[in-house]
């Protein structure tokens, strides 16, 4: 698809979601213009926070996009993210090492992705169903661990904390302080760009995604490629959970509100970035802007943060219709 | 002991109803060739709207109808996107789930100023004395039987199944594939909306955040396990209704028996039971390759 129609497609979906969000706010009786000003401007005033919030999203977006290149939908980013966060919290707490914690996060998310892919390849069960079941199972296991075994006796509403030695800090660059987890996420994304577009594995993944039959004809093993892509995707989400814990929250609160929804938002970011790692960095920053804006709107205008979900949901729905952009564009050209 | 069993049985049948309605609806939809991953969103949105309507009118039957209406509207959106505009059905469904969660929580907070739950609303009265049952149970069962009969014993049902297996031939035989798929999507979503409303006015009695708790996806799993057959879906829904009931009933019962025990955290472990049951059963029991052949693929008329 030519770049211009790609940009039109993405703009249409963002505009439509803003329009419907605006109408929804009016219907509910809020000052919609004021809420929009807050949503769109707040994150820009604090680039440090924007980078922190974008980090997990970049990785959960990769978790969705890498498998979808092979035609598999990883809706399990949410569970992989939780597991990565939980296990890297435990490892960092017990061993005090951030590299080990990051590796654990990666491995645990990857393992979940692997399980989902194996059930699909071996048993033919749609990955969407198994992903969601695992999301809920891990959600409850996390809630159990945090409230029952990992809670901080001094602060019972949250888990034990990552020890100082294992935290990932900031890099001071004069006017801005860069949270180190952000460059880690961006570098990971660039690495994935090379895997997808400049490696034989990436080539096999793209062929399997566009036509499993010709992939088999070319001597590739689609099942193997699907399993690898899901494991790689799961590892991304697990890493996202680790980075959030080690670089920002340093603990898990007992309501898990700091983790909830990150995997699902990643689906939106992956689609908005058109499954391209470079696009994903940009789309994640854009969606984080909306999410931070949602938080600010709650504080200052009383609008629930879930407003961001409404935006992301509509963006995803509109992006599911590649045809729509073409219809609108061709009509305009014709008239 | 006898009373416990009766209690558990009643709760099983109560919990089976929304899963049954959603899975039978989805079987109709998928038999026509359209997959609707947005069941979860329909459940939560119709649950919210029916709590709103019932709260304001005091009439749970109006709540049920409004839930079905939400399903109808959601189905027309999904049908428009996946049948008429040939969008990606899975992605559209995922987007709808996110949107529906967002709207329902936005609405919850906006209406009642509470982040977690709505006030209690009036419910459809239960019948059956000691083994309390919802009057909607026979309705759901009758709908499942009717769908089975319609799909497998009538010419119209055969034509609908043809749309999912081989739309090109169906079209050649004079079936309007686009219309049939659209109507099947509407019907499936309407049944799911009824199920969502039931969760509030037939079961829980109030709307809570994330009230559907993955039941839309459990229904999707049952569709696959049933081999796209409404009769098998009845069995599947009752089995998973049982696990659902056990996971909610057991911790309460244990707490009653040992008042000294602190089971709050252990309830989390119990809550994994239905999801584990689904995960294990789909991965162990599912037989490959019985889905409608053109499931999830857009049909392009030539």
Coordinates of C-alpha atoms in Angstrom, one line a residue:
Chain A
X1 CA 0.0 0.0 0.0
X2 CA 1.4 3.5 -0.9
X3 CA 2.5 5.6 2.1
X4 CA 0.0 8.4 1.4
X5 CA -3.1 6.1 1.7
X6 CA -1.5 4.6 4.8
X7 CA -1.3 8.0 6.4
X8 CA -4.9 8.8 5.3
X9 CA -6.1 5.6 6.8
X10 CA -4.5 6.3 10.1
X11 CA -5.7 9.9 10.2
X12 CA -9.3 8.9 9.5
X13 CA -9.3 6.4 12.3
X14 CA -7.8 8.9 14.8
X15 CA -10.2 11.7 13.7
X16 CA -13.2 9.4 13.9
X17 CA -12.3 8.3 17.4
X18 CA -11.8 11.9 18.5
X19 CA -15.1 12.9 17.0
X20 CA -17.1 10.1 18.7
X21 CA -15.2 10.7 21.9
X22 CA -16.2 14.3 21.8
X23 CA -19.8 13.5 21.1
X24 CA -19.8 11.0 23.9
X25 CA -18.5 13.5 26.4
X26 CA -21.2 16.1 25.3
X27 CA -23.9 13.5 25.8
X28 CA -22.6 12.7 29.3
X29 CA -22.6 16.4 30.1
X30 CA -18.9 17.2 30.3
X31 CA -17.2 20.3 29.0
X32 CA -15.8 18.4 26.0
X33 CA -13.5 21.1 24.6
X34 CA -11.9 21.5 28.0
X35 CA -11.4 17.8 28.3
X36 CA -9.8 17.6 24.9
X37 CA -7.4 20.4 25.6
X38 CA -6.3 18.6 28.8
X39 CA -6.0 15.2 27.0
X40 CA -4.0 16.5 24.1
X41 CA -1.7 18.9 25.9
X42 CA -0.9 17.3 29.3
X43 CA 1.6 14.7 28.3
X44 CA 3.6 17.1 26.2
X45 CA 4.4 19.1 29.3
X46 CA 6.1 16.1 30.9
X47 CA 8.2 14.3 28.3
X48 CA 9.9 12.2 31.1
X49 CA 6.5 10.7 32.1
X50 CA 5.5 10.3 28.4
X51 CA 8.6 8.2 27.8
X52 CA 7.9 6.1 30.9
X53 CA 4.3 5.4 29.9
X54 CA 5.3 4.6 26.3
X55 CA 7.8 2.0 27.3
X56 CA 5.5 -0.9 28.2
X57 CA 3.2 0.0 25.4
X58 CA 6.0 -0.3 22.8
X59 CA 6.7 -3.8 24.0
X60 CA 3.1 -5.0 24.2
X61 CA 2.5 -3.6 20.7
X62 CA 5.5 -5.6 19.4
X63 CA 3.9 -8.6 21.3
X64 CA 0.8 -8.3 19.1
X65 CA 2.5 -7.3 15.9
X66 CA 5.3 -9.8 15.5
X67 CA 2.9 -12.9 15.7
X68 CA 0.3 -11.1 13.5
X69 CA 2.9 -11.0 10.7
X70 CA 2.5 -14.8 10.6
X71 CA -1.3 -14.5 10.8
X72 CA -1.6 -15.3 14.5
X73 CA -3.4 -12.9 16.9
X74 CA -1.7 -12.7 20.2
X75 CA -4.4 -11.4 22.5
X76 CA -2.5 -12.8 25.4
X77 CA -0.2 -9.8 25.8
X78 CA -2.0 -8.9 28.9
X79 CA -1.2 -12.2 30.7
X80 CA 2.3 -12.3 29.4
X81 CA 2.8 -8.7 30.7
X82 CA 1.5 -9.7 34.2
X83 CA 3.7 -12.8 34.4
X84 CA 6.8 -10.8 33.3
X85 CA 6.1 -8.2 35.9
X86 CA 5.4 -10.7 38.7
X87 CA 8.4 -13.0 38.0
X88 CA 10.9 -10.2 37.5
X89 CA 9.7 -8.6 40.7
X90 CA 10.4 -11.8 42.5
X91 CA 13.8 -12.3 40.9
X92 CA 14.9 -8.8 41.6
X93 CA 13.6 -9.0 45.2
X94 CA 15.4 -12.2 45.8
X95 CA 18.6 -11.7 43.8
X96 CA 18.9 -8.0 43.4
X97 CA 19.9 -8.2 39.8
X98 CA 18.2 -6.3 37.0
X99 CA 19.7 -8.3 34.1
X100 CA 18.5 -11.5 35.6
X101 CA 15.1 -10.0 36.3
X102 CA 14.8 -8.8 32.7
X103 CA 15.8 -12.2 31.4
X104 CA 13.2 -13.9 33.6
X105 CA 10.5 -11.5 32.4
X106 CA 11.4 -12.2 28.8
X107 CA 11.5 -15.9 29.3
X108 CA 8.2 -16.2 31.2
X109 CA 6.3 -14.1 28.6
X110 CA 7.9 -16.1 25.8
X111 CA 6.9 -19.4 27.5
X112 CA 3.3 -18.3 27.6
X113 CA 3.4 -17.3 24.0
X114 CA 4.9 -20.7 23.2
X115 CA 2.1 -22.6 25.0
X116 CA -0.6 -20.7 23.2
X117 CA 1.1 -21.3 19.8
X118 CA 1.6 -25.0 20.5
X119 CA -2.1 -25.5 21.4
X120 CA -3.0 -23.8 18.1
X121 CA -0.5 -25.7 16.0
X122 CA -1.0 -29.1 17.6
X123 CA -4.7 -29.0 18.5
X124 CA -6.1 -26.4 16.1
X125 CA -7.6 -24.3 18.9
X126 CA -7.9 -20.6 18.0
X127 CA -5.2 -18.7 19.9
X128 CA -7.7 -15.9 20.8
X129 CA -9.6 -18.3 23.1
X130 CA -6.5 -19.8 24.8
X131 CA -4.9 -16.4 25.1
X132 CA -7.9 -14.9 27.0
X133 CA -8.2 -17.9 29.3
X134 CA -4.5 -17.6 30.2
X135 CA -4.9 -13.8 30.8
X136 CA -7.6 -14.5 33.4
X137 CA -5.7 -17.4 35.0
X138 CA -2.6 -15.3 35.4
X139 CA -4.6 -12.2 36.5
X140 CA -6.0 -14.2 39.5
X141 CA -2.6 -15.9 40.2
X142 CA -1.0 -12.4 40.3
X143 CA -3.7 -11.1 42.6
X144 CA -3.2 -14.1 44.8
X145 CA 0.6 -13.7 45.0
X146 CA 0.5 -10.0 45.7
X147 CA -2.1 -10.1 48.4
X148 CA -1.1 -13.4 50.0
X149 CA 2.7 -13.9 49.7
X150 CA 4.4 -10.9 48.3
X151 CA 2.7 -8.1 50.2
X152 CA 4.8 -5.5 52.0
X153 CA 4.0 -5.7 55.8
X154 CA 4.6 -2.0 56.1
X155 CA 2.4 -1.1 53.1
X156 CA -0.2 -3.9 52.8
X157 CA -1.9 -2.3 49.7
X158 CA 1.2 -3.2 47.6
X159 CA 3.8 -5.8 47.0
X160 CA 7.3 -5.9 48.2
X161 CA 9.6 -3.5 46.3
X162 CA 12.4 -3.9 43.8
X163 CA 15.6 -3.3 45.8
X164 CA 17.5 -0.1 44.9
X165 CA 20.4 -2.1 43.3
X166 CA 18.1 -3.7 40.8
X167 CA 16.2 -0.5 39.7
X168 CA 16.7 1.0 36.3
X169 CA 17.2 4.7 36.7
X170 CA 17.4 7.9 34.6
X171 CA 20.0 9.5 32.4
X172 CA 20.2 13.3 33.0
X173 CA 20.6 15.2 29.8
X174 CA 20.3 18.8 31.1
X175 CA 16.8 19.9 30.3
X176 CA 15.3 16.4 30.1
X177 CA 15.9 13.4 32.2
X178 CA 15.5 10.2 30.1
X179 CA 14.2 7.1 31.9
X180 CA 16.6 4.4 30.8
X181 CA 13.8 1.9 30.2
X182 CA 12.7 4.0 27.2
X183 CA 15.9 3.7 25.2
X184 CA 15.9 0.0 26.0
X185 CA 12.4 -0.3 24.5
X186 CA 13.3 1.7 21.4
X187 CA 16.5 -0.3 20.8
X188 CA 14.5 -3.5 21.2
X189 CA 12.0 -2.2 18.6
X190 CA 14.9 -1.4 16.2
X191 CA 16.3 -4.8 16.7
X192 CA 12.9 -6.3 15.9
X193 CA 12.8 -4.1 12.8
X194 CA 16.0 -5.9 11.6
X195 CA 14.7 -9.3 12.5
X196 CA 11.5 -8.7 10.6
X197 CA 12.8 -7.0 7.5
X198 CA 16.5 -8.1 7.3
X199 CA 16.7 -11.7 8.5
X200 CA 15.7 -15.0 7.0
X201 CA 13.4 -15.7 10.0
X202 CA 11.6 -12.4 9.3
X203 CA 11.3 -13.3 5.7
X204 CA 9.8 -16.7 6.5
X205 CA 7.4 -15.0 9.0
X206 CA 6.1 -12.6 6.4
X207 CA 5.7 -15.3 3.8
X208 CA 3.8 -17.5 6.2
X209 CA 1.6 -14.6 7.1
X210 CA 0.7 -13.7 3.5
X211 CA 0.3 -17.3 2.3
X212 CA 0.9 -20.4 4.3
X213 CA 0.5 -22.5 1.2
X214 CA 3.3 -20.9 -0.7
X215 CA 5.4 -20.9 2.4
X216 CA 5.0 -24.7 2.6
X217 CA 5.7 -24.9 -1.1
X218 CA 8.9 -22.9 -0.6
X219 CA 10.0 -25.5 1.9
X220 CA 9.3 -23.4 5.1
X221 CA 7.5 -25.0 8.0
X222 CA 4.6 -22.7 8.8
X223 CA 3.9 -24.3 12.2
X224 CA 7.5 -23.8 13.3
X225 CA 7.5 -20.2 12.2
X226 CA 4.2 -19.5 14.0
X227 CA 5.5 -21.0 17.2
X228 CA 8.7 -18.9 17.0
X229 CA 6.8 -15.7 16.3
X230 CA 4.4 -16.3 19.2
X231 CA 7.3 -17.1 21.6
X232 CA 9.1 -13.9 20.4
X233 CA 6.0 -11.9 20.8
X234 CA 5.3 -13.2 24.3
X235 CA 8.9 -12.4 25.3
X236 CA 8.3 -8.8 24.2
X237 CA 5.3 -8.5 26.5
X238 CA 7.1 -10.1 29.4
X239 CA 10.0 -7.7 28.9
X240 CA 7.5 -4.9 29.0
X241 CA 6.2 -6.0 32.4
X242 CA 9.8 -6.2 33.7
X243 CA 10.7 -2.8 32.5
X244 CA 7.7 -1.2 34.0
X245 CA 8.4 -2.8 37.4
X246 CA 12.2 -2.2 37.4
X247 CA 12.1 1.3 35.9
X248 CA 9.0 2.9 37.2
X249 CA 6.5 1.4 39.7
X250 CA 9.1 -0.7 41.6
X251 CA 6.2 -2.7 43.1
X252 CA 2.7 -4.1 42.2
X253 CA -0.3 -2.5 43.9
X254 CA -2.9 -4.9 45.2
X255 CA -5.5 -3.7 42.8
X256 CA -3.1 -4.2 39.9
X257 CA -4.4 -1.0 38.3
X258 CA -0.9 -0.1 37.2
X259 CA -0.7 -3.2 35.0
X260 CA -4.3 -3.6 33.9
X261 CA -5.1 -3.0 30.2
X262 CA -1.5 -2.6 29.0
X263 CA -1.7 -5.7 26.8
X264 CA -5.0 -4.7 25.2
X265 CA -3.7 -1.1 24.6
X266 CA -0.7 -2.7 22.9
X267 CA -3.1 -4.2 20.3
X268 CA -4.2 -0.7 19.4
X269 CA -0.7 0.6 19.3
X270 CA 0.4 -2.3 17.1
X271 CA -2.4 -1.8 14.6
X272 CA -2.0 2.0 14.6
X273 CA 1.7 1.5 13.9
X274 CA 0.7 -0.9 11.1
X275 CA 2.8 -3.7 12.7
X276 CA 6.0 -1.9 11.8
X277 CA 8.4 -1.6 14.7
X278 CA 9.3 2.0 13.8
X279 CA 5.7 2.9 13.5
X280 CA 5.0 1.2 16.8
X281 CA 7.4 3.5 18.7
X282 CA 5.4 6.5 17.3
X283 CA 2.0 5.0 17.8
X284 CA 2.8 4.0 21.3
X285 CA 3.9 7.5 22.2
X286 CA 0.7 8.8 20.7
X287 CA -1.5 6.4 22.6
X288 CA 0.4 7.1 25.8
X289 CA -0.3 10.7 25.3
X290 CA -4.0 9.8 25.2
X291 CA -3.7 7.6 28.3
X292 CA -1.8 10.2 30.3
X293 CA -4.4 12.8 29.0
X294 CA -7.1 10.4 30.3
X295 CA -5.5 10.4 33.8
X296 CA -5.1 14.2 33.8
X297 CA -8.8 14.5 32.6
X298 CA -9.8 12.4 35.6
X299 CA -7.9 14.6 38.0
X300 CA -8.9 18.0 36.6
X301 CA -12.3 17.5 34.8
X302 CA -13.7 14.4 36.6
X303 CA -13.8 12.3 33.4
X304 CA -12.9 8.6 34.0
X305 CA -9.6 7.4 32.6
X306 CA -11.5 4.8 30.6
X307 CA -12.0 7.6 28.1
X308 CA -8.7 6.5 26.6
X309 CA -10.2 2.9 26.1
X310 CA -13.0 4.5 24.1
X311 CA -10.5 6.3 21.9
X312 CA -8.3 3.2 21.4
X313 CA -11.3 0.9 20.8
X314 CA -12.7 3.2 18.0
X315 CA -9.2 3.5 16.4
X316 CA -8.9 -0.3 16.3
X317 CA -12.4 -0.8 14.9
X318 CA -11.8 1.8 12.1
X319 CA -8.4 0.3 11.3
X320 CA -10.1 -3.1 10.9
X321 CA -11.6 -1.8 7.7
X322 CA -8.8 -1.2 5.2
X323 CA -11.5 -0.9 2.6
X324 CA -13.0 2.2 4.3
X325 CA -10.0 4.5 3.7
X326 CA -9.9 3.4 0.1
X327 CA -13.6 4.0 -0.4
X328 CA -13.4 7.5 1.1
X329 CA -10.2 8.4 -0.8
X330 CA -11.5 7.1 -4.2
X331 CA -14.8 9.0 -3.7
X332 CA -12.9 12.2 -3.1
X333 CA -10.7 11.7 -6.1
X334 CA -13.7 10.9 -8.2
X335 CA -15.7 14.0 -7.2
Chain B
X1 CA -25.3 -32.1 52.1
X2 CA -28.4 -32.6 50.0
X3 CA -29.1 -28.9 50.3
X4 CA -25.6 -28.1 49.2
X5 CA -25.9 -30.2 46.1
X6 CA -29.3 -28.7 45.3
X7 CA -27.8 -25.2 45.8
X8 CA -24.8 -26.0 43.6
X9 CA -27.1 -27.4 40.9
X10 CA -29.3 -24.3 40.9
X11 CA -26.3 -22.1 40.7
X12 CA -24.9 -24.1 37.9
X13 CA -28.1 -23.7 35.9
X14 CA -28.2 -20.0 36.7
X15 CA -24.6 -19.5 35.6
X16 CA -25.1 -21.6 32.4
X17 CA -27.8 -19.3 30.9
X18 CA -25.6 -16.4 29.7
X19 CA -23.0 -18.7 28.3
X20 CA -25.7 -20.7 26.5
X21 CA -27.3 -17.7 25.0
X22 CA -24.0 -16.3 23.8
X23 CA -22.7 -19.6 22.4
X24 CA -25.9 -20.5 20.6
X25 CA -26.0 -17.0 19.1
X26 CA -22.4 -17.3 18.0
X27 CA -23.0 -20.7 16.5
X28 CA -25.6 -19.1 14.2
X29 CA -23.2 -16.3 13.3
X30 CA -20.2 -18.6 12.7
X31 CA -22.3 -21.1 10.7
X32 CA -22.9 -18.2 8.2
X33 CA -19.2 -17.6 8.0
X34 CA -18.7 -14.6 10.3
X35 CA -16.8 -14.8 13.5
X36 CA -17.6 -12.3 16.2
X37 CA -14.9 -12.0 18.9
X38 CA -16.8 -9.1 20.3
X39 CA -19.1 -11.3 22.4
X40 CA -17.4 -10.2 25.6
X41 CA -18.0 -6.5 24.7
X42 CA -21.6 -7.2 23.9
X43 CA -22.1 -8.9 27.3
X44 CA -20.6 -6.1 29.3
X45 CA -22.3 -3.3 27.3
X46 CA -25.8 -4.9 27.4
X47 CA -25.3 -5.7 31.1
X48 CA -24.6 -2.1 31.7
X49 CA -27.5 -0.7 29.7
X50 CA -30.0 -3.2 31.2
X51 CA -28.9 -2.2 34.7
X52 CA -29.4 1.5 33.7
X53 CA -32.9 0.8 32.2
X54 CA -34.0 -1.4 35.1
X55 CA -32.7 1.1 37.6
X56 CA -34.7 3.9 36.0
X57 CA -37.9 1.9 35.3
X58 CA -37.9 -0.7 38.0
X59 CA -38.8 -3.2 35.4
X60 CA -36.3 -6.0 34.8
X61 CA -38.2 -7.2 31.6
X62 CA -37.5 -3.8 30.0
X63 CA -33.9 -4.3 31.1
X64 CA -33.8 -7.6 29.3
X65 CA -35.3 -6.0 26.1
X66 CA -32.8 -3.2 26.2
X67 CA -30.0 -5.6 26.5
X68 CA -31.2 -7.5 23.5
X69 CA -31.4 -4.1 21.7
X70 CA -27.8 -3.3 22.6
X71 CA -26.9 -6.7 21.1
X72 CA -28.8 -5.9 17.9
X73 CA -27.0 -2.6 17.5
X74 CA -23.6 -4.1 18.2
X75 CA -24.4 -6.9 15.7
X76 CA -25.4 -4.4 13.0
X77 CA -22.1 -2.6 13.6
X78 CA -20.1 -5.9 13.4
X79 CA -22.2 -7.0 10.4
X80 CA -21.6 -3.7 8.6
X81 CA -17.9 -3.9 9.1
X82 CA -17.3 -7.6 8.5
X83 CA -19.9 -8.4 5.9
X84 CA -20.5 -5.2 3.9
X85 CA -17.2 -3.4 4.3
X86 CA -15.1 -6.7 4.4
X87 CA -13.1 -5.6 7.4
X88 CA -10.9 -7.9 9.5
X89 CA -13.4 -9.6 11.7
X90 CA -11.0 -10.5 14.5
X91 CA -9.6 -7.0 14.7
X92 CA -13.0 -5.4 14.7
X93 CA -14.1 -7.6 17.5
X94 CA -11.1 -6.9 19.6
X95 CA -11.6 -3.1 19.1
X96 CA -15.3 -3.5 20.1
X97 CA -14.3 -5.3 23.3
X98 CA -12.0 -2.4 24.3
X99 CA -14.6 0.2 23.3
X100 CA -17.4 -1.6 25.2
X101 CA -15.4 -1.9 28.4
X102 CA -14.6 1.8 28.1
X103 CA -18.1 3.0 27.5
X104 CA -19.6 0.8 30.2
X105 CA -17.2 2.0 32.9
X106 CA -17.5 5.6 31.7
X107 CA -21.3 5.2 32.0
X108 CA -21.1 3.5 35.4
X109 CA -19.0 6.3 36.9
X110 CA -21.1 9.0 35.1
X111 CA -24.4 7.6 36.2
X112 CA -23.8 6.5 39.7
X113 CA -20.5 8.2 40.6
X114 CA -19.1 4.9 41.7
X115 CA -16.0 3.1 40.2
X116 CA -16.9 -0.4 41.1
X117 CA -20.6 -1.2 40.9
X118 CA -24.1 0.1 40.3
X119 CA -26.8 0.0 43.0
X120 CA -28.9 -3.2 43.2
X121 CA -31.7 -3.3 40.7
X122 CA -34.9 -5.4 40.6
X123 CA -34.5 -8.9 39.2
X124 CA -36.6 -11.2 37.2
X125 CA -38.2 -13.3 40.0
X126 CA -36.8 -16.8 40.5
X127 CA -39.1 -19.8 40.5
X128 CA -38.9 -23.4 41.7
X129 CA -39.0 -23.1 45.4
X130 CA -35.9 -24.6 47.1
X131 CA -34.2 -25.3 43.8
X132 CA -34.5 -21.8 42.7
X133 CA -34.3 -21.4 38.9
X134 CA -34.5 -18.5 36.5
X135 CA -37.6 -18.5 34.2
X136 CA -35.0 -17.6 31.5
X137 CA -33.5 -21.1 31.7
X138 CA -36.3 -22.8 29.8
X139 CA -36.3 -19.8 27.4
X140 CA -32.6 -20.2 26.6
X141 CA -33.0 -24.0 26.3
X142 CA -35.9 -23.5 23.9
X143 CA -33.9 -21.0 21.8
X144 CA -31.0 -23.5 21.6
X145 CA -33.4 -26.3 20.5
X146 CA -35.1 -24.0 18.0
X147 CA -31.7 -22.9 16.6
X148 CA -30.6 -26.5 16.3
X149 CA -33.8 -27.5 14.5
X150 CA -33.6 -24.5 12.2
X151 CA -30.0 -25.1 11.3
X152 CA -30.2 -28.8 10.6
X153 CA -33.8 -29.6 9.7
X154 CA -35.0 -26.7 7.5
X155 CA -34.0 -25.6 4.0
X156 CA -33.3 -22.1 5.3
X157 CA -30.8 -23.5 7.8
X158 CA -29.1 -25.5 5.1
X159 CA -28.7 -22.4 3.1
X160 CA -27.3 -20.5 6.0
X161 CA -24.7 -23.3 6.6
X162 CA -23.9 -23.2 2.9
X163 CA -22.9 -19.5 3.3
X164 CA -20.2 -20.5 5.8
X165 CA -19.0 -23.6 3.9
X166 CA -19.1 -22.5 0.3
X167 CA -20.5 -19.0 -0.3
X168 CA -19.9 -19.0 -4.0
X169 CA -22.0 -22.1 -4.6
X170 CA -24.6 -20.8 -2.2
X171 CA -24.8 -17.6 -4.2
X172 CA -25.1 -19.7 -7.4
X173 CA -28.0 -21.5 -5.8
X174 CA -29.8 -18.2 -5.3
X175 CA -28.9 -17.4 -1.7
X176 CA -28.1 -13.8 -0.9
X177 CA -24.9 -14.5 1.0
X178 CA -24.3 -10.9 2.1
X179 CA -27.9 -10.6 3.5
X180 CA -27.8 -14.0 5.2
X181 CA -24.5 -13.3 6.9
X182 CA -25.6 -9.9 8.1
X183 CA -28.9 -11.3 9.5
X184 CA -27.0 -14.2 11.2
X185 CA -24.6 -11.7 12.8
X186 CA -27.6 -9.6 14.0
X187 CA -29.3 -12.7 15.5
X188 CA -26.2 -14.0 17.2
X189 CA -25.4 -10.6 18.8
X190 CA -29.0 -10.1 19.9
X191 CA -29.0 -13.4 21.8
X192 CA -25.6 -12.4 23.3
X193 CA -27.1 -9.1 24.4
X194 CA -30.0 -11.0 26.1
X195 CA -27.4 -13.0 27.9
X196 CA -25.6 -9.9 29.1
X197 CA -28.8 -8.4 30.4
X198 CA -29.5 -11.6 32.1
X199 CA -26.2 -11.5 34.1
X200 CA -27.6 -8.3 35.8
X201 CA -31.4 -8.8 36.0
X202 CA -31.5 -12.6 36.2
X203 CA -28.5 -13.4 38.3
X204 CA -26.2 -10.8 40.0
X205 CA -28.7 -8.0 40.5
X206 CA -26.3 -5.2 39.8
X207 CA -23.7 -4.1 37.3
X208 CA -20.1 -4.4 38.3
X209 CA -16.9 -3.4 36.5
X210 CA -15.8 -6.2 34.2
X211 CA -19.0 -8.1 35.0
X212 CA -18.7 -10.5 32.1
X213 CA -15.3 -11.7 33.3
X214 CA -14.3 -13.5 30.1
X215 CA -17.6 -15.4 29.7
X216 CA -17.8 -14.1 26.1
X217 CA -14.6 -15.9 25.4
X218 CA -15.8 -19.0 27.3
X219 CA -18.8 -19.0 25.0
X220 CA -16.4 -18.8 22.0
X221 CA -14.5 -21.8 23.3
X222 CA -17.8 -23.7 23.7
X223 CA -18.8 -22.9 20.1
X224 CA -15.6 -24.7 19.0
X225 CA -15.9 -27.5 21.5
X226 CA -19.6 -28.1 20.4
X227 CA -18.5 -28.6 16.8
X228 CA -20.8 -25.7 15.9
X229 CA -23.9 -27.6 17.1
X230 CA -26.4 -26.0 19.5
X231 CA -27.3 -29.3 21.2
X232 CA -23.7 -29.9 22.2
X233 CA -23.5 -26.2 23.3
X234 CA -26.2 -26.9 25.9
X235 CA -24.0 -29.6 27.4
X236 CA -21.0 -27.4 27.2
X237 CA -22.7 -24.4 28.9
X238 CA -24.0 -26.6 31.8
X239 CA -20.5 -28.0 32.3
X240 CA -18.9 -24.6 32.4
X241 CA -21.8 -23.2 34.4
X242 CA -20.9 -25.8 36.9
X243 CA -17.2 -24.7 37.1
X244 CA -18.4 -21.1 37.3
X245 CA -20.7 -22.0 40.2
X246 CA -18.1 -24.0 42.0
X247 CA -15.6 -21.2 41.8
X248 CA -18.0 -18.8 43.3
X249 CA -19.8 -21.2 45.7
X250 CA -16.9 -23.1 47.2
X251 CA -15.1 -20.3 49.0
X252 CA -18.3 -18.9 50.4
X253 CA -19.2 -22.4 51.7
X254 CA -15.7 -23.0 53.2
X255 CA -15.9 -19.6 54.9
X256 CA -19.3 -20.5 56.5
X257 CA -17.9 -23.8 57.7
X258 CA -14.7 -22.3 59.2
X259 CA -15.4 -18.7 60.3
X260 CA -11.9 -18.3 61.6
X261 CA -10.3 -18.9 58.1
X262 CA -9.2 -16.0 56.0
X263 CA -10.2 -17.0 52.5
X264 CA -10.2 -13.6 50.9
X265 CA -7.0 -14.3 49.0
X266 CA -7.8 -17.9 48.3
X267 CA -10.9 -16.9 46.4
X268 CA -8.5 -15.7 43.7
X269 CA -7.3 -19.3 43.3
X270 CA -10.9 -20.6 43.1
X271 CA -11.7 -18.0 40.4
X272 CA -9.2 -19.6 38.1
X273 CA -11.2 -22.8 38.0
X274 CA -13.5 -22.1 35.0
X275 CA -10.7 -20.6 32.9
X276 CA -8.5 -23.6 33.7
X277 CA -11.4 -25.9 32.8
X278 CA -11.8 -24.2 29.4
X279 CA -8.1 -24.1 28.7
X280 CA -7.7 -27.8 29.5
X281 CA -10.8 -29.0 27.7
X282 CA -10.2 -27.1 24.5
X283 CA -6.6 -28.2 24.4
X284 CA -7.3 -31.9 25.2
X285 CA -10.8 -32.5 23.7
X286 CA -11.1 -30.3 20.7
X287 CA -11.1 -32.2 17.4
X288 CA -9.6 -30.3 14.5
X289 CA -11.1 -29.2 11.3
X290 CA -14.8 -29.1 11.8
X291 CA -15.2 -25.3 11.6
X292 CA -17.2 -23.8 8.7
X293 CA -14.7 -23.8 5.9
X294 CA -15.0 -20.1 5.1
X295 CA -15.2 -18.9 8.7
X296 CA -13.8 -15.4 9.2
X297 CA -13.2 -14.8 5.5
X298 CA -15.0 -11.9 3.8
X299 CA -17.1 -12.9 0.8
X300 CA -16.6 -10.9 -2.3
X301 CA -19.5 -11.1 -4.8
X302 CA -18.4 -11.4 -8.4

